XYZ file of C-alpha atoms in Angstrom:
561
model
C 60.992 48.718 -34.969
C 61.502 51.407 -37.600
C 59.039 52.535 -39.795
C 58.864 53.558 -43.618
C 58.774 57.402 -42.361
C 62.175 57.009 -40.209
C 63.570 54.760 -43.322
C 62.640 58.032 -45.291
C 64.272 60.378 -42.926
C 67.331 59.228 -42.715
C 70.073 61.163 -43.600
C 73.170 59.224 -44.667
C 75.169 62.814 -45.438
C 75.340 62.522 -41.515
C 76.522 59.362 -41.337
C 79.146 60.451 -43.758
C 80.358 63.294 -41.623
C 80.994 60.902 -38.394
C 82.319 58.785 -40.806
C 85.349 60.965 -42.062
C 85.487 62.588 -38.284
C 86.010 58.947 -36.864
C 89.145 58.234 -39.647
C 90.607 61.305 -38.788
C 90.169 60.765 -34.999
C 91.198 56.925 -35.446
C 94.558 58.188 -37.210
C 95.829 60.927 -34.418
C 94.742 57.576 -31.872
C 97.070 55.463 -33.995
C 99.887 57.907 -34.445
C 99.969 59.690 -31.137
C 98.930 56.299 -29.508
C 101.984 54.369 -30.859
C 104.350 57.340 -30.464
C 103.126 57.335 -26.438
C 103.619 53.232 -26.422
C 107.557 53.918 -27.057
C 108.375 55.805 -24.060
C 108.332 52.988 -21.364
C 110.998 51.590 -20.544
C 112.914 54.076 -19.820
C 116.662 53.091 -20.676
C 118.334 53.441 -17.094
C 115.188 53.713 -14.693
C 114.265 50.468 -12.491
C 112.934 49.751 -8.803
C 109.417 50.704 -7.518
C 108.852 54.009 -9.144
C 109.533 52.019 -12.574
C 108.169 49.237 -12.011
C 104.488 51.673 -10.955
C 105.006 53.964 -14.102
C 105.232 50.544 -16.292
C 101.977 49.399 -14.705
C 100.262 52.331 -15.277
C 101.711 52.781 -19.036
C 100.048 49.435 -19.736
C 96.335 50.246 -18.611
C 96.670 53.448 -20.368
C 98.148 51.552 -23.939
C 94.931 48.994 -22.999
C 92.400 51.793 -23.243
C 93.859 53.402 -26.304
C 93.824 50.061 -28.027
C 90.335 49.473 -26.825
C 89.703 52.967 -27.954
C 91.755 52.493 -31.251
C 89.669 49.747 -32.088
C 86.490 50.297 -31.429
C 86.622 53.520 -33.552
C 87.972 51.514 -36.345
C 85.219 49.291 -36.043
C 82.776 52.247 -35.929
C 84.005 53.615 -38.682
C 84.009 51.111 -40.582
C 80.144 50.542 -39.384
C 79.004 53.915 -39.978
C 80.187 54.289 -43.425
C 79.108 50.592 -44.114
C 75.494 51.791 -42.592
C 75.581 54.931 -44.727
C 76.076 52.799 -48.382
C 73.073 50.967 -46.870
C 70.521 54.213 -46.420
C 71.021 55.183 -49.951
C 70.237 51.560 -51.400
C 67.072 50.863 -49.284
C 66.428 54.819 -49.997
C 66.763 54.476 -53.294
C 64.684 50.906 -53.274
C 61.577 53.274 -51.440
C 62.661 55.425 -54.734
C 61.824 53.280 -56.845
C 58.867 51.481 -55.178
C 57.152 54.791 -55.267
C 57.559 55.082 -58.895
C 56.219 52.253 -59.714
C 53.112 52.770 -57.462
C 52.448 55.794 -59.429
C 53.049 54.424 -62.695
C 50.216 51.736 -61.780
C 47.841 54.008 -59.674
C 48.837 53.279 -56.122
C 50.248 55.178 -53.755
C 52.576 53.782 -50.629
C 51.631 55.494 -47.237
C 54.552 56.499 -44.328
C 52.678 53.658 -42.691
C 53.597 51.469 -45.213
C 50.108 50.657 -46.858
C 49.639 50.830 -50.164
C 46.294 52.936 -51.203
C 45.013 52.396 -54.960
C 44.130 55.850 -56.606
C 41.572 54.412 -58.444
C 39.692 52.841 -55.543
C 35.954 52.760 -56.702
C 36.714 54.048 -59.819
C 38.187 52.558 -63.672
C 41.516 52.649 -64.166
C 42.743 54.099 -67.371
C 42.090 51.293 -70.749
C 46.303 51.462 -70.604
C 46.732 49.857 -66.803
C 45.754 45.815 -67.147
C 44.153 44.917 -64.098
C 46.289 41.517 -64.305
C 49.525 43.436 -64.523
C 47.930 45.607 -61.711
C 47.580 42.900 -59.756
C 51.048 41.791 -59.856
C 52.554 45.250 -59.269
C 50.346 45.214 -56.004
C 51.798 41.943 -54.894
C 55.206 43.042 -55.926
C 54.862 46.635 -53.863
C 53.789 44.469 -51.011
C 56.995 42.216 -51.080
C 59.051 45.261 -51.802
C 58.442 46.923 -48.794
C 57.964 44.111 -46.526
C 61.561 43.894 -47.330
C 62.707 47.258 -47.058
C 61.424 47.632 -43.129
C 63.094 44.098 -42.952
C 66.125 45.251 -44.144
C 66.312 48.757 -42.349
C 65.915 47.071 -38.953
C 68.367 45.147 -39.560
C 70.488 47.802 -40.642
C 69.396 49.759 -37.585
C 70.213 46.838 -35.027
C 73.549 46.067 -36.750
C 74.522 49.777 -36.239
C 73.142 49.655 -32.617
C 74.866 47.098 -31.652
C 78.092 47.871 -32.702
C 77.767 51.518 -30.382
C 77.058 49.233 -27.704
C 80.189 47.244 -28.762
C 82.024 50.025 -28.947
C 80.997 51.640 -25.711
C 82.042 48.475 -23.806
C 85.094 48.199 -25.449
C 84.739 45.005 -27.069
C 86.799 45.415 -30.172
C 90.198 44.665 -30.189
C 92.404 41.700 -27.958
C 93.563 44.538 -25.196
C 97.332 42.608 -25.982
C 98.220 44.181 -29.386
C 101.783 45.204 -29.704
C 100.729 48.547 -31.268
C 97.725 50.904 -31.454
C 98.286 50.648 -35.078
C 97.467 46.544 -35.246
C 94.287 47.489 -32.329
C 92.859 49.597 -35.014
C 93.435 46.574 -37.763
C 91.787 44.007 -35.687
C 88.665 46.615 -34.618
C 88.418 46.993 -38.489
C 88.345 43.545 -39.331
C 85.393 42.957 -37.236
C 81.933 42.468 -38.438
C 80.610 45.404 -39.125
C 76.692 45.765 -40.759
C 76.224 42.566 -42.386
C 73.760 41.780 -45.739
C 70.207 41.081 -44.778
C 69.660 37.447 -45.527
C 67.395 36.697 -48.089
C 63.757 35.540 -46.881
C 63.367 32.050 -46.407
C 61.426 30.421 -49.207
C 61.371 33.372 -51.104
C 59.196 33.879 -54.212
C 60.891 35.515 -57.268
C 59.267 38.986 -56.407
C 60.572 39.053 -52.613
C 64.019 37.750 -54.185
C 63.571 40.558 -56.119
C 62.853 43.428 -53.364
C 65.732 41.701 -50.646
C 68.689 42.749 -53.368
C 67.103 46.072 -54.647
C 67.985 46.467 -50.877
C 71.668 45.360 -50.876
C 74.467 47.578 -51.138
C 76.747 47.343 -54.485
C 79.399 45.497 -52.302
C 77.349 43.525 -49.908
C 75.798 41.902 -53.625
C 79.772 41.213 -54.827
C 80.235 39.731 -51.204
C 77.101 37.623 -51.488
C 78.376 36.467 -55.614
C 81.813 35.556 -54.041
C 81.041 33.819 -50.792
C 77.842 31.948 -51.715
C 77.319 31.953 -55.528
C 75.239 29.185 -55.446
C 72.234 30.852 -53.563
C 72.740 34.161 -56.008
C 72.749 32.074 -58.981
C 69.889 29.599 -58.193
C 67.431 32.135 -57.117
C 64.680 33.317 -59.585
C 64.146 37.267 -59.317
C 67.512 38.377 -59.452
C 69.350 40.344 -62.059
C 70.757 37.864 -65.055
C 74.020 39.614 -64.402
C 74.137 38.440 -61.129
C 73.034 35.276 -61.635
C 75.185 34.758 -64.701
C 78.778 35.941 -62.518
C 77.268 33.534 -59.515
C 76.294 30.341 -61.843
C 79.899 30.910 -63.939
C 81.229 30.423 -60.761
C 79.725 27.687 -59.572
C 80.492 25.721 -63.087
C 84.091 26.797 -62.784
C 84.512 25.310 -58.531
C 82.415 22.483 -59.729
C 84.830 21.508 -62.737
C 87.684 21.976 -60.408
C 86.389 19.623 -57.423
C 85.124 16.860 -60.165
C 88.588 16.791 -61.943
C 90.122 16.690 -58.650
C 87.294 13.738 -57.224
C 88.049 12.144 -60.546
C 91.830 12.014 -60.115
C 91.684 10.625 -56.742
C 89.770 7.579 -57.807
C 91.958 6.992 -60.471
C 94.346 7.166 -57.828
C 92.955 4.274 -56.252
C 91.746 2.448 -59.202
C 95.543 1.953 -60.279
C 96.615 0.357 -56.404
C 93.556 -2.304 -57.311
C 94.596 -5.962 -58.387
C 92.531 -7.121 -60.301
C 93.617 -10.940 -59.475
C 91.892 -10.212 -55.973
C 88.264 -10.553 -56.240
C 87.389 -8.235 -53.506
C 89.476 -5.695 -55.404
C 87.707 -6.357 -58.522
C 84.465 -5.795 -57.091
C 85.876 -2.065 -55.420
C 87.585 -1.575 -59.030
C 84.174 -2.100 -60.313
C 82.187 0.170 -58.145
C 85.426 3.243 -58.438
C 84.623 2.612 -62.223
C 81.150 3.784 -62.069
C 81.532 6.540 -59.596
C 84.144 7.538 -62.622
C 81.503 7.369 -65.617
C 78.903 8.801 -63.375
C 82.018 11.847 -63.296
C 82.786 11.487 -66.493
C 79.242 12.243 -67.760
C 78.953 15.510 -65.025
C 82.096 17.093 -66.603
C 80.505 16.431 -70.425
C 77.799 18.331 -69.236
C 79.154 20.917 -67.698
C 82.109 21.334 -70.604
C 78.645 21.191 -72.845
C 77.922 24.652 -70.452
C 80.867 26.151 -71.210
C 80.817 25.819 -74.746
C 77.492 27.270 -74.974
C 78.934 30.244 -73.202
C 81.753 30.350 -75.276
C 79.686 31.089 -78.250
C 79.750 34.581 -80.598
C 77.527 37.170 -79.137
C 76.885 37.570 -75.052
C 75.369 34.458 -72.895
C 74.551 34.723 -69.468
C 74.145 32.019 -67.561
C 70.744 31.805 -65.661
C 70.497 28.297 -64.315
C 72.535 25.670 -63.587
C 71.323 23.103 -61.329
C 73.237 19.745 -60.467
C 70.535 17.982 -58.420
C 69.573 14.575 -59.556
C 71.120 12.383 -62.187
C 71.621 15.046 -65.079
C 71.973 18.669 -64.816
C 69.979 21.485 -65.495
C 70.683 24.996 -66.688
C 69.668 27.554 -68.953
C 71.411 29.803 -71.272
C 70.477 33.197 -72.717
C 71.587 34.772 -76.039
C 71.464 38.342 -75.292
C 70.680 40.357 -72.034
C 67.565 40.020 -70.275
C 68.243 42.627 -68.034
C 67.852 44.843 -70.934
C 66.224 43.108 -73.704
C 62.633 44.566 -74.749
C 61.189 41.139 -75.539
C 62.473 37.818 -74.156
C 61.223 34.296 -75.477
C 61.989 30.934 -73.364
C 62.083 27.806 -75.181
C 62.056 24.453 -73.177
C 62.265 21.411 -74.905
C 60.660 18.163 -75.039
C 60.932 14.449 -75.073
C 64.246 13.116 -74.981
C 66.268 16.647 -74.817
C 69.354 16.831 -72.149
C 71.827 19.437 -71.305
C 74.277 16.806 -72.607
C 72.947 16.467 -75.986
C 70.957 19.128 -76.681
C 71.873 22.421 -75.327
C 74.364 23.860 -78.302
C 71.752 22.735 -81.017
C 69.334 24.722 -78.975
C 71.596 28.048 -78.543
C 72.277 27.932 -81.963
C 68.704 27.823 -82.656
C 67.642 30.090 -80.216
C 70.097 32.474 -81.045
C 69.481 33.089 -84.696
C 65.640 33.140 -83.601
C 66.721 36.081 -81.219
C 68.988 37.639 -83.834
C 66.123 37.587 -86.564
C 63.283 38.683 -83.777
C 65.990 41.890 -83.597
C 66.239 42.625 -87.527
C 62.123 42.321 -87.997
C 61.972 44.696 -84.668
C 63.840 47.025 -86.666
C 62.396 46.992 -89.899
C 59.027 46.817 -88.840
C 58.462 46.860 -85.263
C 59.702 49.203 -82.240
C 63.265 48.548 -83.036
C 63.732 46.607 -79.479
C 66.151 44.228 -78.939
C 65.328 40.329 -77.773
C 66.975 37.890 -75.708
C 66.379 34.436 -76.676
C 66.627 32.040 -73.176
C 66.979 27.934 -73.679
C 65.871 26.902 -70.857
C 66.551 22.966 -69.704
C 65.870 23.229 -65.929
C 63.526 20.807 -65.706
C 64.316 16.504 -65.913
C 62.719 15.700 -69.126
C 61.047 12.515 -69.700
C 63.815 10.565 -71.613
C 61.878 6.996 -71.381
C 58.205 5.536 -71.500
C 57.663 8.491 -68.470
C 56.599 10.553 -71.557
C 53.522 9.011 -71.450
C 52.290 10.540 -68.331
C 52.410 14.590 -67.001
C 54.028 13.857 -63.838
C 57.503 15.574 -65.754
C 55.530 18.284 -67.245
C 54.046 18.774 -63.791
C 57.807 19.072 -62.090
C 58.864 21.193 -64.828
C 56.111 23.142 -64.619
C 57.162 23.955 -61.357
C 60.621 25.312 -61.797
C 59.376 27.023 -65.121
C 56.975 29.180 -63.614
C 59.036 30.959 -61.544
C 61.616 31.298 -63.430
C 59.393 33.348 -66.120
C 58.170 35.252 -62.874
C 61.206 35.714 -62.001
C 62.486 37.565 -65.444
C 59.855 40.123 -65.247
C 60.834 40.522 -61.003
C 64.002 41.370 -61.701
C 62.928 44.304 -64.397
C 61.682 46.004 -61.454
C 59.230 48.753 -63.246
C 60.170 47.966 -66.728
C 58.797 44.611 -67.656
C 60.221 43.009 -70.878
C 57.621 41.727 -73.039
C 57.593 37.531 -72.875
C 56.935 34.857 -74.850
C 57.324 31.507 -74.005
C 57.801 28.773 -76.242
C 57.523 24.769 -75.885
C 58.364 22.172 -78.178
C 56.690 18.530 -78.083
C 56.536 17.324 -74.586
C 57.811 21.025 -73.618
C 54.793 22.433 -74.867
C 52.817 20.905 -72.172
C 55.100 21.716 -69.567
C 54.798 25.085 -70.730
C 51.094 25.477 -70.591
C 50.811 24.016 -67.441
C 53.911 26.781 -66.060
C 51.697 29.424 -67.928
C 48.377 29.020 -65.269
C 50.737 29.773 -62.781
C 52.605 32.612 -64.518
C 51.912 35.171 -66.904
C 53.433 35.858 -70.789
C 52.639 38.312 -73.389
C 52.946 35.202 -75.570
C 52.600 31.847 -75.754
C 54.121 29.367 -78.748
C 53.275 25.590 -78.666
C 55.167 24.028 -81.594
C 54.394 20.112 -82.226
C 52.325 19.836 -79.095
C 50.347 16.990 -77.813
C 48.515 18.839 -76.196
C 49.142 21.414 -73.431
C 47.042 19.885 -70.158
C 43.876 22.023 -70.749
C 40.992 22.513 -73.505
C 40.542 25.951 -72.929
C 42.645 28.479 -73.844
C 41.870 30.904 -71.261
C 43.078 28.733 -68.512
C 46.610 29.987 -69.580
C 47.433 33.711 -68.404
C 47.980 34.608 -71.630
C 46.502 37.564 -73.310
C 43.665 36.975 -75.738
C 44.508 36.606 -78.684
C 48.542 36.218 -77.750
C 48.531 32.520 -78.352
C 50.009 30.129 -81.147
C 50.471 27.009 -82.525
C 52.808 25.247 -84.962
C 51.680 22.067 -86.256
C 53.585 20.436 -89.499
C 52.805 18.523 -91.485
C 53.495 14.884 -90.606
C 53.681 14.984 -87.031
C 52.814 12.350 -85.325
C 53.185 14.178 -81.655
C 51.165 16.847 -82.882
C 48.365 15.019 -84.202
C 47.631 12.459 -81.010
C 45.878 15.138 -78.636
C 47.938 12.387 -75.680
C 47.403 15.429 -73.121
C 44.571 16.988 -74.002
C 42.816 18.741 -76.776
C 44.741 19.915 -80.250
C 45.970 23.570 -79.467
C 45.262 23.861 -83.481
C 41.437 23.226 -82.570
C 41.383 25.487 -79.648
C 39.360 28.652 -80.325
C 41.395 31.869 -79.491
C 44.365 30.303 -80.616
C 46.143 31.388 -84.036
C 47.713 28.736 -85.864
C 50.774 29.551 -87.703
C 51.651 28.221 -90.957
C 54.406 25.867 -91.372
C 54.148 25.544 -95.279
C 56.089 27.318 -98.398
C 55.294 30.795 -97.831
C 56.234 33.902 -100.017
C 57.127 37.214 -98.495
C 56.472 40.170 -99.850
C 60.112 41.281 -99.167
C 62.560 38.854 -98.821
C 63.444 35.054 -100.402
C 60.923 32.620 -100.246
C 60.546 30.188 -97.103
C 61.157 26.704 -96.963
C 58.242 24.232 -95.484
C 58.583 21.964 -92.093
C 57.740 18.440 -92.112
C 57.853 15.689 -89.425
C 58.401 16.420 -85.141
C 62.256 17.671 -84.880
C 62.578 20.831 -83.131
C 65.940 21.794 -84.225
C 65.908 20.117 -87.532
C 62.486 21.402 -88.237
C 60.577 23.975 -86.074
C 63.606 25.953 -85.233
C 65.241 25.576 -88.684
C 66.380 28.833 -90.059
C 64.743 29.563 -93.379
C 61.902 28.332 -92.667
C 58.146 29.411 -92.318
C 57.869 27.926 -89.024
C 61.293 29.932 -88.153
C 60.184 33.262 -89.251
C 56.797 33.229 -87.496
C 58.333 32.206 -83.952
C 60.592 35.257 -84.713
C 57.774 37.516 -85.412
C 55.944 37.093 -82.886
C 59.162 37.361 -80.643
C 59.481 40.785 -82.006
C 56.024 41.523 -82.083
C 55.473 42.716 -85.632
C 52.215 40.583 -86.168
C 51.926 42.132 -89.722
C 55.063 39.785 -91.130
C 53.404 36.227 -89.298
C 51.882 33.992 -91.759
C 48.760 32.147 -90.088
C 46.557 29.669 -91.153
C 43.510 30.345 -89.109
C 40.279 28.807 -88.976
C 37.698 28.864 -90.240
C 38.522 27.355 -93.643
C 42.758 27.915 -93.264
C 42.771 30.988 -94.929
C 46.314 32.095 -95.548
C 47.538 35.689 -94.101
C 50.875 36.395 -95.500
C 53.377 39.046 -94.426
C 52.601 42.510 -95.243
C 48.955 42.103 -94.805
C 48.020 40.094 -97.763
């Protein structure tokens, strides 16, 4: 077993000297190998002497093919081995910065020793965020000594390969095609990602990976990339396109084959009709996959940059989520998940839209009046939302809650050291899948628009900062007003509630009142009070939100007044 002070010593400049000596070796094998492979036969010379000199000409051409390949192969291994060392290098890089920048310090032992031990921190390091740096420093190099002995055992055992000539057939026809078949042999192969991983282990296991052992892992198995929270949204948008793109492809073609078959039918048979019948709802059960996913695509397909984050096709509709903007490299990122009724099918470009113009006016207030940041804005549907009298209980909000949680873990994971600042935002039955996600996972923000209530009384159940949560309420909501799941967020001390009426900035048009439940019709509506604070405090200018806070709903309008 290797340790982190071997993984630190390693010198991959040495592995790229026996590299280029082993390509230069494996070429004179090749060319002087296949030059000796021509001179037997000789044209003219037969009986016993022949016959010995052709025996012996073959165990030599064996060896150098065994020889041919297995340098190949080593090659190939070596330089493979060396691309590794510098990313789990640079992975101990950057764990070690971020121990410092939280007030830790990672030992050649592999502990991790707080700096502070016995003593405050500075008033800038929250103990909850260092609490989750800890964890993630933990994971990260749990799965850096995972992935170096690995390394170091693939690398061993293709020396010991090597050394027992095991590469190559012995039969080629040239030393030239030994050499091809040594380097098409497995050579270091990816770590494999640890089994039930959380989003900040998902997180360490590819800071690990090589540039082109993550492209291998996007091409040959997109749909583990793409579905696991933690990663880069680059990587899981490439893996999740995709996946939409071979599932399109194997539906049409499923879909064409029963149509196929549903044209043989007679219909004058009964047993026929009864297989007609059951073909024609494995076709509308098709059918209604392909409008969702075509309902993905277009969502993609929208102005500005999307990346594709989720995109689930377990159970009877399918899940994804879509996000306007980068949040690999967006200062603030909001999450909206919807409520009661809302589908991938019939919801998800209304939401983009939405989301999108939130995200594009959280950017303008950032730079007049905030720290000129840019946001992402995610819509997030991975979750089955109640769509019948299943509304009326949590067990939905509970199951979203589930998926939700780490997915918002998983966006700050995959920032490594450079968190962006969240927000998350539920609408109506959304909201209380939200609050529950938000005792398991931490936001800088929290947003409950036309909630019935968000599973808890107290506020500081939520890991939320104080003071860092919302509530929209308008005016003639029914949802809003029926506390179903708990107490009113509007009554909840520590909670600001946000203004949904006419307002008046100081700078700008006036801004049109909400009325009524609709998210995208109301809450989300551009123009709008309602609009404009969800947008602030995306941005985090707190000066331009308009609240109505108790006691006695005194109005705080943008610009301080």
């Amino acid at each position: 077993m290797v340790s982190l002070a071997d993984v630190r010593a390693w010198d991959h400049a040495a592995l790229d000297e026996v590299f280029s000596v082993l390509q230069i070796r494996t070429q004179i094998l090749i060319h002087d190998g296949d030059d000796y492979g021509k001179i037997v036969p000789v044209e003219g010379w037969s009986g016993p002497a022949a016959d010995n000199a052709a025996a012996q000409h073959k165990t030599h051409m064996q060896a150098l093919d065994a020889y041919a390949a297995g340098a190949a192969a080593l090659g190939k291994a070596v330089g493979q081995a060396s691309d590794a060392i510098v990313a789990v290098q640079s992975a101990i890089y950057n764990a070690d910065e971020l121990a410092r920048k939280y007030g830790f310090a990672i030992a050649d032992a592999g502990g991790i020793a707080d700096a502070y031990a016995g003593k405050q921190p500075p008033p800038d390091l929250n103990p909850d965020d260092r609490e989750r740096i800890h964890t993630q420093l933990v994971d990260e190099i749990a799965q850096i000594l995972r992935t170096a002995n690995d390394l170091d055992a693939d690398l061993a055992s293709v020396l010991d390969r090597a050394a027992a000539g095991q590469f190559g057939t012995g039969n080629e026809s040239t030393v030239a095609a030994a050499a091809a078949d040594g380097l098409a042999a497995p050579g270091i192969t990816a770590s494999e990602p640890p089994p039930n991983a959380t989003p900040s282990q998902a997180s360490a296991w590819w800071a690990t990976l090589t540039p082109a052992e993550r492209d291998i892992l996007i091409r040959d198995r997109p749909g583990t990339v793409g579905a696991m929270d933690g990663l880069p949204g680059s990587a899981r948008d490439r893996a999740n396109r995709a996946v939409l793109a071979q599932q399109e492809t194997d539906l049409r073609r499923q879909r064409e084959d029963i149509q196929r078959r549903m044209n043989g039918l007679k219909m004058s048979d009964p047993q026929q009709q009864t297989e007609h019948h059951d073909l024609q709802s494995q076709l509308d059960r098709i059918d209604g996959r392909l409008s969702e996913l075509d309902k993905v695509g277009k969502a993609l397909a929208q102005p500005g940059s999307r990346q594709l984050l989720v995109l689930d096709g377990g159970g009877d509709h399918l899940k994804a989520a879509v996000a306007s903007g980068n949040v690999d490299t967006a200062r603030n990122i909001v999450t909206f998940t919807g409520g009661f009724g809302s589908s991938v099918n019939g919801d998800l470009l209304d939401y983009d839209k939405r989301m999108d113009q939130i995200r594009q006016d959280a950017d303008d207030l950032s730079e007049r009046y905030g720290h000129g940041g840019k946001s992402a804005a995610v819509t997030w549907m991975g979750y089955d939302a109640p769509q019948s009298v299943d509304v009326l209980g949590t067990g939905k909000a509970e199951a979203g809650a589930g998926k939700l949680a780490p997915f918002l873990q998983g966006l700050d994971a995959s920032r490594e050291g450079d968190p962006a600042r969240q927000v998350a935002l539920g609408h109506s039955y959304g909201s209380t899948t939200t609050g529950i996600a938000l005792r398991h996972a931490g936001a800088d923000a929290a947003i409950f628009a036309g909630s019935p209530g968000i599973d808890t009384g107290n506020i500081t159940d939520l890991k939320v900062p104080p003071g860092q949560s919302y509530v929209l309420k308008n005016d003639g909501d029914p949802v809003a007003t029926s506390g179903w799941f708990g107490k009113d967020p509007v009554d909840m001390p520590g909670v600001h509630h946000m203004s949904t009426d006419r307002s008046y900035p100081a700078d700008g048009p006036p801004l049109d009142a909400t009325s009524g439940h609709s998210s995208v019709d109301q809450y989300l509506r551009p123009g709008t009070t309602s609009q404009h604070n969800i947008a602030a405090v995306v941005a985090d200018t707190p000066a331009q939100l308009t609240l109505q806070d108790q006691p006695g709903f005194e109005y705080r309008m943008p610009g301080g007044r």
